Tab-separated table of C-alpha atoms in Angstrom:
chain	number	residue	atom	x	y	z
A	1	MET	CA	131.489	-55.501	42.361
A	2	PRO	CA	129.729	-52.496	43.910
A	3	ARG	CA	129.252	-52.830	47.644
A	4	ASN	CA	126.731	-50.549	49.304
A	5	GLY	CA	126.381	-50.294	53.042
A	6	LEU	CA	125.333	-47.938	55.740
A	7	HIS	CA	126.852	-48.044	59.205
A	8	PHE	CA	124.262	-48.336	61.978
A	9	VAL	CA	124.950	-46.175	65.015
A	10	ALA	CA	122.812	-46.773	68.098
A	11	LEU	CA	121.728	-43.656	69.987
A	12	THR	CA	122.517	-43.640	73.691
A	13	VAL	CA	120.486	-40.861	75.303
A	14	LEU	CA	119.150	-42.257	78.591
A	15	CYS	CA	116.053	-40.118	79.210
A	16	VAL	CA	112.867	-42.171	78.790
A	17	LEU	CA	109.415	-41.001	79.852
A	18	ALA	CA	106.723	-43.395	81.050
A	19	ALA	CA	103.220	-43.016	79.634
A	20	THR	CA	100.604	-41.649	82.017
A	21	SER	CA	97.557	-41.141	79.823
A	22	ALA	CA	96.527	-42.149	76.321
A	23	SER	CA	93.540	-43.173	74.274
A	24	SER	CA	94.995	-46.352	72.775
A	25	GLN	CA	97.350	-49.103	73.864
A	26	GLU	CA	100.151	-47.943	71.580
A	27	ASP	CA	99.802	-44.397	72.891
A	28	GLN	CA	100.830	-45.731	76.302
A	29	VAL	CA	104.258	-46.431	74.830
A	30	ARG	CA	106.328	-43.260	74.761
A	31	THR	CA	109.442	-42.657	72.708
A	32	ASP	CA	111.933	-40.131	74.020
A	33	PRO	CA	111.962	-37.326	71.388
A	34	LEU	CA	115.763	-37.199	71.711
A	35	ASP	CA	116.222	-40.968	71.398
A	36	ARG	CA	114.067	-42.881	68.949
A	37	ASP	CA	115.851	-46.115	69.890
A	38	ARG	CA	114.314	-46.243	73.374
A	39	LEU	CA	110.782	-46.849	74.584
A	40	SER	CA	109.300	-46.967	78.062
A	41	VAL	CA	105.957	-48.131	79.392
A	42	GLY	CA	104.487	-48.790	82.849
A	43	SER	CA	104.660	-47.202	86.282
A	44	GLY	CA	107.268	-49.519	87.794
A	45	THR	CA	105.452	-49.834	91.120
A	46	GLN	CA	105.320	-53.638	90.769
A	47	GLY	CA	108.652	-54.296	89.080
A	48	ALA	CA	110.689	-53.600	85.952
A	49	VAL	CA	112.070	-55.282	82.834
A	50	ARG	CA	115.002	-53.992	80.773
A	51	ILE	CA	114.958	-55.320	77.201
A	52	VAL	CA	117.688	-54.993	74.584
A	53	SER	CA	116.690	-55.995	71.066
A	54	THR	CA	117.569	-55.696	67.394
A	55	SER	CA	113.901	-55.094	66.520
A	56	ASP	CA	113.106	-51.466	65.770
A	57	THR	CA	110.995	-49.560	68.280
A	58	VAL	CA	108.246	-49.031	65.686
A	59	GLU	CA	107.924	-52.802	65.317
A	60	VAL	CA	107.189	-53.399	69.008
A	61	LYS	CA	104.864	-50.543	69.949
A	62	GLY	CA	101.789	-52.748	69.622
A	63	LEU	CA	103.440	-55.530	71.605
A	64	LEU	CA	104.434	-53.205	74.444
A	65	GLY	CA	101.036	-51.530	74.375
A	66	GLU	CA	99.349	-54.883	74.950
A	67	TRP	CA	101.831	-55.704	77.726
A	68	HIS	CA	100.949	-52.396	79.403
A	69	ARG	CA	97.255	-53.273	79.250
A	70	LEU	CA	97.961	-56.556	81.046
A	71	HIS	CA	100.677	-55.350	83.444
A	72	PRO	CA	100.380	-51.562	83.832
A	73	ASP	CA	102.525	-51.460	86.980
A	74	ILE	CA	105.548	-53.348	85.612
A	75	ARG	CA	107.826	-50.911	83.860
A	76	VAL	CA	109.447	-51.945	80.571
A	77	ASP	CA	112.475	-50.083	79.242
A	78	TYR	CA	113.072	-51.188	75.665
A	79	ILE	CA	116.380	-50.371	73.941
A	80	HIS	CA	116.961	-50.939	70.223
A	81	GLN	CA	120.543	-52.002	69.497
A	82	SER	CA	122.621	-53.650	66.798
A	83	SER	CA	123.125	-57.412	67.091
A	84	LEU	CA	126.710	-56.947	68.279
A	85	GLU	CA	125.582	-54.415	70.893
A	86	VAL	CA	122.951	-56.849	72.185
A	87	TYR	CA	125.640	-59.515	72.496
A	88	GLU	CA	128.083	-57.194	74.258
A	89	ASP	CA	125.355	-55.831	76.535
A	90	VAL	CA	124.872	-59.333	77.946
A	91	VAL	CA	128.566	-60.247	78.127
A	92	LYS	CA	129.733	-56.966	79.674
A	93	CYS	CA	126.756	-56.069	81.849
A	94	ARG	CA	128.685	-56.240	85.132
A	95	GLU	CA	131.210	-53.727	83.820
A	96	GLN	CA	128.424	-51.413	82.641
A	97	GLY	CA	126.546	-51.688	85.922
A	98	GLN	CA	123.206	-52.265	84.185
A	99	CYS	CA	122.156	-55.682	82.933
A	100	ALA	CA	119.396	-56.705	80.549
A	101	ASP	CA	116.483	-58.840	81.724
A	102	ILE	CA	115.630	-59.926	78.165
A	103	ALA	CA	117.944	-59.961	75.140
A	104	TRP	CA	116.409	-60.721	71.778
A	105	SER	CA	118.147	-60.601	68.437
A	106	SER	CA	117.959	-61.676	64.807
A	107	ALA	CA	121.649	-62.698	65.006
A	108	MET	CA	120.860	-66.337	65.691
A	109	ASP	CA	124.496	-67.423	65.916
A	110	LEU	CA	125.439	-64.792	68.507
A	111	GLN	CA	122.403	-65.617	70.641
A	112	VAL	CA	123.273	-69.315	70.588
A	113	LYS	CA	126.856	-68.431	71.533
A	114	LEU	CA	125.572	-66.572	74.599
A	115	VAL	CA	123.738	-69.712	75.698
A	116	ASN	CA	126.678	-71.971	74.868
A	117	ASP	CA	129.051	-69.762	76.879
A	118	GLY	CA	126.848	-69.777	79.972
A	119	TYR	CA	125.314	-66.301	79.755
A	120	ALA	CA	121.651	-67.411	79.797
A	121	GLN	CA	119.386	-68.914	82.422
A	122	PRO	CA	116.670	-71.547	81.908
A	123	PHE	CA	113.011	-70.703	81.487
A	124	SER	CA	109.926	-72.926	81.285
A	125	PRO	CA	107.075	-71.535	79.147
A	126	THR	CA	103.536	-72.243	80.306
A	127	GLU	CA	102.573	-73.684	76.896
A	128	PRO	CA	105.655	-75.558	75.640
A	129	ASP	CA	103.615	-77.865	73.407
A	130	ARG	CA	102.663	-74.886	71.228
A	131	ILE	CA	106.313	-74.095	70.396
A	132	PRO	CA	108.135	-76.280	67.821
A	133	ASP	CA	111.255	-78.165	68.861
A	134	TRP	CA	113.406	-76.308	66.313
A	135	ALA	CA	112.706	-72.997	68.101
A	136	ILE	CA	113.980	-74.026	71.562
A	137	TRP	CA	117.466	-74.963	72.752
A	138	ARG	CA	118.406	-76.021	76.283
A	139	LYS	CA	115.278	-74.276	77.579
A	140	GLN	CA	117.401	-71.123	77.423
A	141	ALA	CA	117.139	-69.906	73.818
A	142	PHE	CA	113.654	-69.363	72.413
A	143	GLY	CA	112.690	-68.492	68.859
A	144	ILE	CA	109.878	-65.939	69.050
A	145	THR	CA	109.183	-65.497	65.313
A	146	ALA	CA	109.100	-67.701	62.211
A	147	GLU	CA	110.039	-65.489	59.268
A	148	PRO	CA	110.320	-66.846	55.729
A	149	ILE	CA	113.208	-65.830	53.498
A	150	ALA	CA	111.647	-64.587	50.287
A	151	LEU	CA	112.152	-63.177	46.827
A	152	VAL	CA	111.053	-59.544	46.591
A	153	TYR	CA	110.236	-57.955	43.238
A	154	ASN	CA	108.842	-54.791	41.693
A	155	LYS	CA	105.223	-55.598	40.790
A	156	ARG	CA	104.976	-52.661	38.396
A	157	LEU	CA	107.992	-53.617	36.314
A	158	VAL	CA	108.363	-57.404	36.554
A	159	PRO	CA	105.849	-59.361	34.439
A	160	THR	CA	103.980	-62.090	36.301
A	161	GLU	CA	105.480	-64.740	34.040
A	162	ASP	CA	108.989	-63.617	35.043
A	163	VAL	CA	108.465	-64.106	38.789
A	164	PRO	CA	110.488	-67.268	39.559
A	165	ARG	CA	108.935	-70.054	41.619
A	166	THR	CA	112.175	-71.926	42.270
A	167	ARG	CA	115.857	-71.077	42.416
A	168	ALA	CA	116.312	-72.958	39.158
A	169	ASP	CA	113.716	-70.615	37.641
A	170	LEU	CA	115.655	-67.625	38.971
A	171	LEU	CA	118.932	-68.849	37.488
A	172	LYS	CA	117.213	-69.506	34.155
A	173	LEU	CA	115.682	-66.009	34.191
A	174	LEU	CA	119.060	-64.408	34.842
A	175	THR	CA	120.580	-66.416	32.005
A	176	THR	CA	117.894	-66.080	29.332
A	177	LYS	CA	116.899	-62.461	30.038
A	178	ARG	CA	120.247	-61.008	31.039
A	179	SER	CA	119.699	-57.899	28.933
A	180	ILE	CA	116.684	-57.054	31.102
A	181	TYR	CA	117.940	-58.081	34.532
A	182	GLN	CA	121.640	-57.205	34.226
A	183	GLY	CA	122.492	-55.105	37.288
A	184	LYS	CA	118.858	-55.215	38.408
A	185	VAL	CA	119.129	-57.883	41.116
A	186	ALA	CA	120.016	-57.175	44.747
A	187	SER	CA	120.836	-59.232	47.818
A	188	TYR	CA	122.659	-59.076	51.129
A	189	ASP	CA	126.435	-58.988	51.121
A	190	ALA	CA	127.591	-62.220	52.769
A	191	GLU	CA	130.954	-60.677	53.684
A	192	LEU	CA	129.670	-57.454	55.230
A	193	SER	CA	126.314	-58.612	56.604
A	194	GLY	CA	125.909	-61.294	59.256
A	195	THR	CA	122.390	-61.785	57.946
A	196	GLY	CA	123.682	-62.312	54.428
A	197	PHE	CA	126.272	-64.817	55.604
A	198	LEU	CA	123.643	-66.762	57.571
A	199	PHE	CA	121.266	-66.950	54.612
A	200	PHE	CA	123.778	-67.883	51.920
A	201	SER	CA	125.667	-70.368	54.096
A	202	ASN	CA	122.336	-71.963	54.980
A	203	ASP	CA	121.511	-72.206	51.260
A	204	VAL	CA	124.814	-73.987	50.655
A	205	GLN	CA	124.090	-76.451	53.465
A	206	ILE	CA	120.712	-77.262	51.930
A	207	THR	CA	122.065	-77.693	48.393
A	208	PRO	CA	125.526	-77.265	46.833
A	209	ASN	CA	123.720	-76.031	43.699
A	210	THR	CA	123.635	-72.698	45.526
A	211	TRP	CA	127.101	-71.981	44.146
A	212	ASN	CA	125.696	-72.150	40.599
A	213	LEU	CA	123.082	-69.570	41.562
A	214	ILE	CA	125.719	-67.318	43.135
A	215	ARG	CA	127.755	-67.546	39.919
A	216	GLY	CA	124.637	-66.587	37.987
A	217	LEU	CA	124.051	-63.634	40.297
A	218	GLY	CA	127.658	-62.554	39.831
A	219	GLN	CA	127.441	-62.781	36.042
A	220	ASP	CA	124.256	-60.725	36.219
A	221	GLY	CA	126.056	-57.979	38.161
A	222	VAL	CA	124.186	-58.467	41.436
A	223	ARG	CA	124.275	-55.438	43.757
A	224	LEU	CA	125.081	-56.316	47.370
A	225	TYR	CA	123.916	-54.456	50.478
A	226	THR	CA	124.015	-54.700	54.251
A	227	PHE	CA	120.575	-53.341	55.180
A	228	SER	CA	117.081	-54.464	54.208
A	229	HIS	CA	115.590	-50.996	53.970
A	230	THR	CA	118.159	-49.939	51.374
A	231	ILE	CA	117.302	-52.915	49.178
A	232	LEU	CA	113.554	-52.350	49.558
A	233	ASP	CA	113.929	-48.660	48.700
A	234	ARG	CA	115.731	-49.534	45.470
A	235	VAL	CA	113.322	-52.274	44.473
A	236	ALA	CA	110.421	-49.875	45.061
A	237	SER	CA	112.086	-47.194	42.926
A	238	GLY	CA	112.756	-49.627	40.072
A	239	GLU	CA	116.527	-49.289	40.363
A	240	HIS	CA	116.429	-53.009	41.121
A	241	LEU	CA	113.757	-55.426	39.930
A	242	LEU	CA	114.464	-58.480	42.094
A	243	ALA	CA	115.930	-59.034	45.559
A	244	TYR	CA	117.058	-62.509	46.600
A	245	ASN	CA	117.135	-63.853	50.181
A	246	MET	CA	115.085	-61.090	51.776
A	247	ILE	CA	113.463	-61.257	55.208
A	248	ALA	CA	109.787	-61.450	54.285
A	249	SER	CA	108.499	-59.601	57.359
A	250	TYR	CA	110.241	-56.354	56.354
A	251	ALA	CA	109.010	-56.612	52.778
A	252	LEU	CA	105.434	-57.400	53.829
A	253	GLU	CA	105.332	-54.350	56.085
A	254	ARG	CA	106.621	-52.163	53.239
A	255	ALA	CA	104.076	-53.694	50.858
A	256	LYS	CA	101.216	-52.525	53.108
A	257	ASP	CA	102.017	-48.944	52.069
A	258	ASP	CA	103.739	-49.530	48.728
A	259	PRO	CA	101.821	-51.494	46.069
A	260	SER	CA	104.951	-51.814	43.936
A	261	ILE	CA	106.498	-54.313	46.379
A	262	GLY	CA	105.791	-57.979	45.646
A	263	VAL	CA	106.799	-60.875	47.897
A	264	THR	CA	106.904	-64.549	46.937
A	265	LEU	CA	108.275	-67.750	48.459
A	266	PHE	CA	110.208	-70.364	46.511
A	267	THR	CA	108.560	-73.765	46.177
A	268	ASP	CA	111.801	-75.795	46.067
A	269	TYR	CA	112.463	-74.782	49.671
A	270	THR	CA	111.824	-71.799	51.907
A	271	ALA	CA	114.169	-71.068	54.792
A	272	LEU	CA	112.689	-69.811	58.056
A	273	ILE	CA	114.621	-67.658	60.487
A	274	THR	CA	113.655	-66.759	64.015
A	275	ARG	CA	114.566	-63.966	66.390
A	276	ILE	CA	115.988	-65.571	69.511
A	277	ALA	CA	115.186	-64.313	73.006
A	278	ILE	CA	117.083	-65.232	76.161
A	279	ILE	CA	116.963	-64.303	79.832
A	280	PRO	CA	120.566	-63.404	80.708
A	281	LYS	CA	122.117	-65.219	83.656
A	282	ASN	CA	122.663	-61.910	85.466
A	283	ALA	CA	119.185	-60.500	84.782
A	284	PRO	CA	118.411	-58.204	87.740
A	285	HIS	CA	114.658	-58.905	87.553
A	286	PRO	CA	114.356	-62.630	86.704
A	287	ALA	CA	110.721	-62.988	87.802
A	288	GLU	CA	109.563	-60.094	85.627
A	289	ALA	CA	111.792	-61.350	82.795
A	290	ALA	CA	110.121	-64.771	82.939
A	291	LEU	CA	106.708	-63.110	82.882
A	292	PHE	CA	107.642	-61.086	79.793
A	293	MET	CA	109.183	-64.108	78.047
A	294	ASP	CA	105.977	-66.047	78.636
A	295	PHE	CA	104.048	-63.109	77.175
A	296	LEU	CA	106.279	-63.138	74.065
A	297	LEU	CA	105.493	-66.814	73.501
A	298	SER	CA	101.814	-66.559	74.442
A	299	ARG	CA	99.014	-66.510	71.895
A	300	ASN	CA	98.397	-62.851	72.706
A	301	GLY	CA	102.028	-61.792	72.368
A	302	GLN	CA	102.495	-63.761	69.163
A	303	GLN	CA	99.417	-62.106	67.665
A	304	GLN	CA	100.963	-58.707	68.379
A	305	LEU	CA	104.158	-59.731	66.565
A	306	ALA	CA	102.135	-61.190	63.688
A	307	ALA	CA	100.390	-57.831	63.284
A	308	ARG	CA	103.798	-56.463	62.230
A	309	SER	CA	104.226	-59.334	59.716
A	310	PHE	CA	106.529	-61.372	61.957
A	311	GLY	CA	105.520	-64.980	61.448
A	312	THR	CA	104.377	-66.762	64.578
A	313	VAL	CA	106.095	-69.848	65.987
A	314	ARG	CA	102.934	-71.089	67.688
A	315	SER	CA	101.140	-74.058	66.184
A	316	ASP	CA	97.685	-72.683	67.057
A	317	LEU	CA	97.948	-69.446	65.057
A	318	PRO	CA	97.673	-68.811	61.285
A	319	ALA	CA	100.916	-69.418	59.404
A	320	GLY	CA	100.693	-66.200	57.382
A	321	LEU	CA	102.757	-65.983	54.193
A	322	ARG	CA	104.405	-69.362	54.714
A	323	ALA	CA	100.993	-70.989	54.230
A	324	THR	CA	101.411	-70.227	50.506
A	325	VAL	CA	103.917	-73.088	50.199
A	326	SER	CA	103.612	-76.686	51.334
A	327	GLU	CA	104.806	-77.566	54.820
A	328	ASP	CA	107.424	-79.993	53.514
A	329	THR	CA	109.224	-77.201	51.646
A	330	LEU	CA	109.859	-75.190	54.831
A	331	ARG	CA	113.416	-75.354	56.172
A	332	PRO	CA	113.603	-73.712	59.616
A	333	ILE	CA	117.086	-72.708	60.712
A	334	ARG	CA	117.171	-74.664	63.955
A	335	VAL	CA	118.030	-72.892	67.185
A	336	GLY	CA	121.007	-74.859	68.445
A	337	PRO	CA	124.733	-75.585	68.376
A	338	ASP	CA	124.975	-75.964	64.579
A	339	LEU	CA	124.797	-72.170	64.387
A	340	LEU	CA	128.115	-71.926	66.208
A	341	ALA	CA	129.821	-73.087	63.009
A	342	ASN	CA	129.011	-69.645	61.584
A	343	LEU	CA	131.464	-68.174	64.091
A	344	ASP	CA	134.332	-70.525	63.177
A	345	GLN	CA	136.853	-68.199	61.536
A	346	SER	CA	138.499	-70.874	59.383
A	347	LYS	CA	135.123	-71.947	57.994
A	348	ARG	CA	134.133	-68.341	57.360
A	349	LYS	CA	137.361	-67.671	55.480
A	350	ALA	CA	136.843	-70.780	53.328
A	351	PHE	CA	133.268	-69.728	52.576
A	352	PHE	CA	134.272	-66.189	51.642
A	353	ARG	CA	136.997	-67.512	49.335
A	354	GLU	CA	134.445	-69.597	47.460
A	355	TRP	CA	131.936	-66.718	47.594
A	356	ARG	CA	134.333	-64.361	45.808
A	357	ARG	CA	135.246	-67.011	43.249
A	358	ALA	CA	131.583	-67.694	42.482
A	359	LEU	CA	130.703	-64.005	42.156
A	360	ASP	CA	133.617	-63.652	39.749
A	361	GLY	CA	132.170	-66.509	37.683
A	362	ARG	CA	134.885	-69.043	38.550
């Protein structure tokens, strides 16, 4: 089974320049030319916020630009890191001498572990009734997006009648048209990607029929990857025709510039993930952190995230892509202690054993 993966290396140059003049909100957000994984905005005369996050700097320029418009004198230093680096930044901040005020990550299990292990402090949003129960745990972990998990396909090469509406349709397509789709389907690698493990293990929890689909993917010669952009590149090129269990927000952003990218949600069920934000217990600027967290969950902040195709968690904003399926088919991955099971090594080993067997067609 081919396994393709790229190793992410976070840049660590510390020079960040604050914006002093610009013609648009996003222009107020400056990226250090030597370090594209850091952004800075604001004068700092009224406070500061240090944010570590798995979201790319390009994805948050609009968000930080709007923050600067509202709070020009509170400096924000935004650092893009891997999910493990975000976790370690919070756990080891005293050793490093610099602690985060906000930590947000797509690694839901690691974020919940931080809360469970006492590394987060409570926060009370000003509009709690607008945030669903599944997106909040202990008033310490807050889901700030609601992103569907989708099927991505090449619109130029996949006939409309071949686009599956359910997982049963996908399995049937792989079986009846194997000569066309053999080696042409991609997905995350559950063993090498924490994202892949989260998605496939969640599928298994929803229905044990998932193992039949994984066997079908294995028999079809599914190609497994660790990064979304690699999969999207290869679907766009036609090297792959379908990609299962993709984060819709990434695909929707790519589709804005690439008409070959199609995105659809399954009607049997659609999983929703969320990026979880916390205020670390040792945050050096807790008041400013609370202000920024409230901004993230506000109507204004959520609209900025939605502009980058991140689904909003607020009940008073349009649902975006997930509105294309009925509400009762949505299966949010709840922010809470159930996610800790993903970190249980014995359970992971058992899952990976069955994963390999299924991919081998056993």
